[in-house]
Coordinates of C-alpha atoms in Angstrom, one line a residue:
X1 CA 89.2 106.8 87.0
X2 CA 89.1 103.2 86.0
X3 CA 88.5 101.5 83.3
X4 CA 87.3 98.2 82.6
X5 CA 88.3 96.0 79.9
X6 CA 88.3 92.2 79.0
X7 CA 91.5 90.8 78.6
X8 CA 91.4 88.1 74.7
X9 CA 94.3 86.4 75.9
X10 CA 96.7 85.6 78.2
X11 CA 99.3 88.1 79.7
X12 CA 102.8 86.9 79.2
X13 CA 104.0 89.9 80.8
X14 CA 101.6 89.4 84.0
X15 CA 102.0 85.6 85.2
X16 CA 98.7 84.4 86.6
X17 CA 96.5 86.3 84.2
X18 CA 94.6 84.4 81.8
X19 CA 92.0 84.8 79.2
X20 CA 88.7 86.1 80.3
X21 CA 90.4 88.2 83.3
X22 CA 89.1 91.7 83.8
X23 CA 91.7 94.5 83.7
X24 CA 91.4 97.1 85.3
X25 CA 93.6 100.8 84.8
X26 CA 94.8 103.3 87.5
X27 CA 97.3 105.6 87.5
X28 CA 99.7 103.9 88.9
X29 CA 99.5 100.2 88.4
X30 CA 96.9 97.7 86.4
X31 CA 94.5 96.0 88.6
X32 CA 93.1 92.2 87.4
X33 CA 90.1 90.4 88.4
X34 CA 90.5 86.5 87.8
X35 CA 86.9 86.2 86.7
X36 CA 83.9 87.4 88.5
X37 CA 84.9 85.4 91.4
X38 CA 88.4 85.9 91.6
X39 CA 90.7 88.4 93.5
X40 CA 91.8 91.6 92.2
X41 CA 95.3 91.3 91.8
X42 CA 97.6 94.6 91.2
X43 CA 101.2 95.2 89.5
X44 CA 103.0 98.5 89.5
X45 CA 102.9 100.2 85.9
X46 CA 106.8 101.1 87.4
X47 CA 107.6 97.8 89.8
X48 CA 109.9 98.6 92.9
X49 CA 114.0 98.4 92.2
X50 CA 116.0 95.3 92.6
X51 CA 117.3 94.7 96.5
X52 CA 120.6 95.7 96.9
X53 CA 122.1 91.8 97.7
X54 CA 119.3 90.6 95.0
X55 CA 118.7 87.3 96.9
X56 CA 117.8 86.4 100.1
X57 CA 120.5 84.7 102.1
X58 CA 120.4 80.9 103.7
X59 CA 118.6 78.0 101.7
X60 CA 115.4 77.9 103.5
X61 CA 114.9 81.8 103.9
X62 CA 111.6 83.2 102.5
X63 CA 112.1 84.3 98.9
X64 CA 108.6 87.0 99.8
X65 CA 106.9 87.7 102.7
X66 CA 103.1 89.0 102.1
X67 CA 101.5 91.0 104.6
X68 CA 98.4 91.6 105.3
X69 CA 97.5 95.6 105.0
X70 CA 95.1 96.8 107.9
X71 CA 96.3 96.0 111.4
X72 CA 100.2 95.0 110.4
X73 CA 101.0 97.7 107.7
X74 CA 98.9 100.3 108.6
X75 CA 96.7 101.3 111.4
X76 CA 93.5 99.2 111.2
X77 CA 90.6 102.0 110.1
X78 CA 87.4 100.2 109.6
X79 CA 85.5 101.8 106.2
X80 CA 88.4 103.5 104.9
X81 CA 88.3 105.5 102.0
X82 CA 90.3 108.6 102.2
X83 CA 94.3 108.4 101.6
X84 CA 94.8 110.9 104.3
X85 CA 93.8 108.4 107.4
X86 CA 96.7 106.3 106.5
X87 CA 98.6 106.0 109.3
X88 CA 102.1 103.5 108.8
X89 CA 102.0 101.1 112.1
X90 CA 105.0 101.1 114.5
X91 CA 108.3 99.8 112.8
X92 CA 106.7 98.7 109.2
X93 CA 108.8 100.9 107.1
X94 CA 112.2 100.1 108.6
X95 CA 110.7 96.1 108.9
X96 CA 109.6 96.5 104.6
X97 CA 113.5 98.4 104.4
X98 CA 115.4 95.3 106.0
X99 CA 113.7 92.8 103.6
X100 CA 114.3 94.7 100.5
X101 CA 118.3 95.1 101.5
X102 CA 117.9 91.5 102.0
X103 CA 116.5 90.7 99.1
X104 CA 113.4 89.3 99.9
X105 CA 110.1 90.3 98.0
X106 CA 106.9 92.5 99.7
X107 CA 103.7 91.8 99.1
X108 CA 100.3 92.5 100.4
X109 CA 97.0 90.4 100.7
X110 CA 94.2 91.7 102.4
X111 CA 90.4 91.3 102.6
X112 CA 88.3 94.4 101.3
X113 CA 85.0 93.5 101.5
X114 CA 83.9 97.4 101.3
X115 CA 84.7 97.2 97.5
X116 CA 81.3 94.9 97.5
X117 CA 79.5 96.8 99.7
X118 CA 80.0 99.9 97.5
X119 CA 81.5 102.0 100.5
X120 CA 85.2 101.5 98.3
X121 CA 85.3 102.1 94.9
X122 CA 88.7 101.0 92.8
X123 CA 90.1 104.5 92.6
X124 CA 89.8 105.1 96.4
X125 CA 91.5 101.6 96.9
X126 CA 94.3 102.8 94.4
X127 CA 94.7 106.1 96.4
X128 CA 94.8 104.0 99.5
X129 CA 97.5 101.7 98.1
X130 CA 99.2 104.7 96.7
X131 CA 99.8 106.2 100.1
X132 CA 100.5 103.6 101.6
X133 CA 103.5 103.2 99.7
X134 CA 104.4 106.2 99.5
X135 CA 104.5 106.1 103.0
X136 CA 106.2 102.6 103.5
X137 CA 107.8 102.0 100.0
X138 CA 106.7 99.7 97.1
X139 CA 105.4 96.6 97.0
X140 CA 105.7 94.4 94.2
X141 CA 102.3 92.8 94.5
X142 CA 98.4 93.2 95.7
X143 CA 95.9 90.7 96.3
X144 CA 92.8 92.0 97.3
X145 CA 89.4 89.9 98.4
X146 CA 86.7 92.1 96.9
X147 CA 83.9 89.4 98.0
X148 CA 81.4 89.8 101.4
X149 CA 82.3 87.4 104.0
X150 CA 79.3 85.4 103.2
X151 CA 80.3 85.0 99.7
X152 CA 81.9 82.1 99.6
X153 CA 85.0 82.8 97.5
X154 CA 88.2 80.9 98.0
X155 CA 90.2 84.0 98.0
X156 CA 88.7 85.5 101.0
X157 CA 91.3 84.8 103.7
X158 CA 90.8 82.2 105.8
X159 CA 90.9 80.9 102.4
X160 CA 94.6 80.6 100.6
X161 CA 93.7 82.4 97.4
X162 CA 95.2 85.5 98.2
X163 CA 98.3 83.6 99.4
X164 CA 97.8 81.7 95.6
X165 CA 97.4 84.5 93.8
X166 CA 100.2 86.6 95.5
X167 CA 102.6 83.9 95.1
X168 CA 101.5 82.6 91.1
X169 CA 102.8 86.1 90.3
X170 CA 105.7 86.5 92.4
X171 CA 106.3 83.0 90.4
X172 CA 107.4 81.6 94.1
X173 CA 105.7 78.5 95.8
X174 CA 104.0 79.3 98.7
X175 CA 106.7 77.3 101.2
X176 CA 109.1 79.9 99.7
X177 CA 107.0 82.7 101.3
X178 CA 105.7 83.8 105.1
X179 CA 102.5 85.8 105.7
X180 CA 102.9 88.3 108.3
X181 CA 99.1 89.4 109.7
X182 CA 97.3 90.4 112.5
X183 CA 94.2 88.1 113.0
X184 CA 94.0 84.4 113.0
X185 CA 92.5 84.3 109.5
X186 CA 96.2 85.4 108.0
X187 CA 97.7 82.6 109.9
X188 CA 94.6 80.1 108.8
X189 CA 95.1 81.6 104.6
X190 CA 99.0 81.1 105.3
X191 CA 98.6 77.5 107.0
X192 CA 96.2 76.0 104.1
X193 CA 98.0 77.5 101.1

């Protein structure tokens, strides 16, 4: 079950959190809403173990890579709610397995416009996230478009802020990172962040 509370003040711990964010609880991470209109962003309570080489080799290799989730990660289910329909798409874990030896940072950003629509609630989208790493590893970071399509927000990819958001609290720049998606509007988000 969630809980919702307003954050006072800043989260030093959380880059990219500010005052009058909403935070919200799961189990296993803490979810925060940049204002109303914002992205949900999520940390892991217990965030994923150092790379073995710790950085990424070559100058101009990405620092992160953020994926999009349905279509690239896993198998593309439209309405999605139950944990158990998770299926991992052909080579993601062993592609999520190389970056981490390599050092390079996982993220995901991904448009759930369900959450609006009432058909996903935030626990089922924690269980989802929950099974999907536990059936490709952790991610360090979520971004996650709650907003309809006809909202207007400026995280909702095409838009960059999920690519913003993802990279504020990796603390990385966005040239520093490649998005890896399945549609056009991945490569549109990537292209104007």
């Amino acid at each position: 079950m969630a809980v919702r509370i307003r954050a006072t003040t800043p989260r030093p711990d959380h880059p990219g959190t500010e005052a009058g964010s909403v935070v919200l609880r799961a189990p296993a991470a803490t979810w925060y809403q940049d204002g109303a209109a914002g992205p949900l962003l999520r940390i892991p309570r217990h965030p994923p173990p150092a790379a073995a080489t710790g950085t990424p080799a070559g100058a101009g290799a990405p620092r992160a890579v953020l994926f999009d989730r349905d279509g690239t990660l896993v198998e593309d289910v439209p309405h999605n709610t139950d944990p158990a329909r998770l299926r991992p798409r052909p080579h993601a874990r062993e592609a999520l397995e190389v970056l981490r030896a390599a050092g390079v940072r996982a993220a995901v950003v991904t448009n759930q416009p369900d959450l609006a629509r009432g058909v996903l609630t935030l626990p089922q989208l924690e269980a989802l996230q929950a099974r999907m790493e536990e059936l490709l590893g952790p991610v360090e970071v979520t971004a996650v478009c709650p907003h309809l399509p006809e909202a207007g927000c400026g995280c909702r990819k095409p838009a960059p802020g999920l690519v913003h958001a993802a990279c504020r609290l990796l603390r990385l720049a966005p040239a520093r990172t490649v998005v890896v998606g399945d549609i056009g509007t991945d490569l549109l988000a990537a292209h104007r962040a």
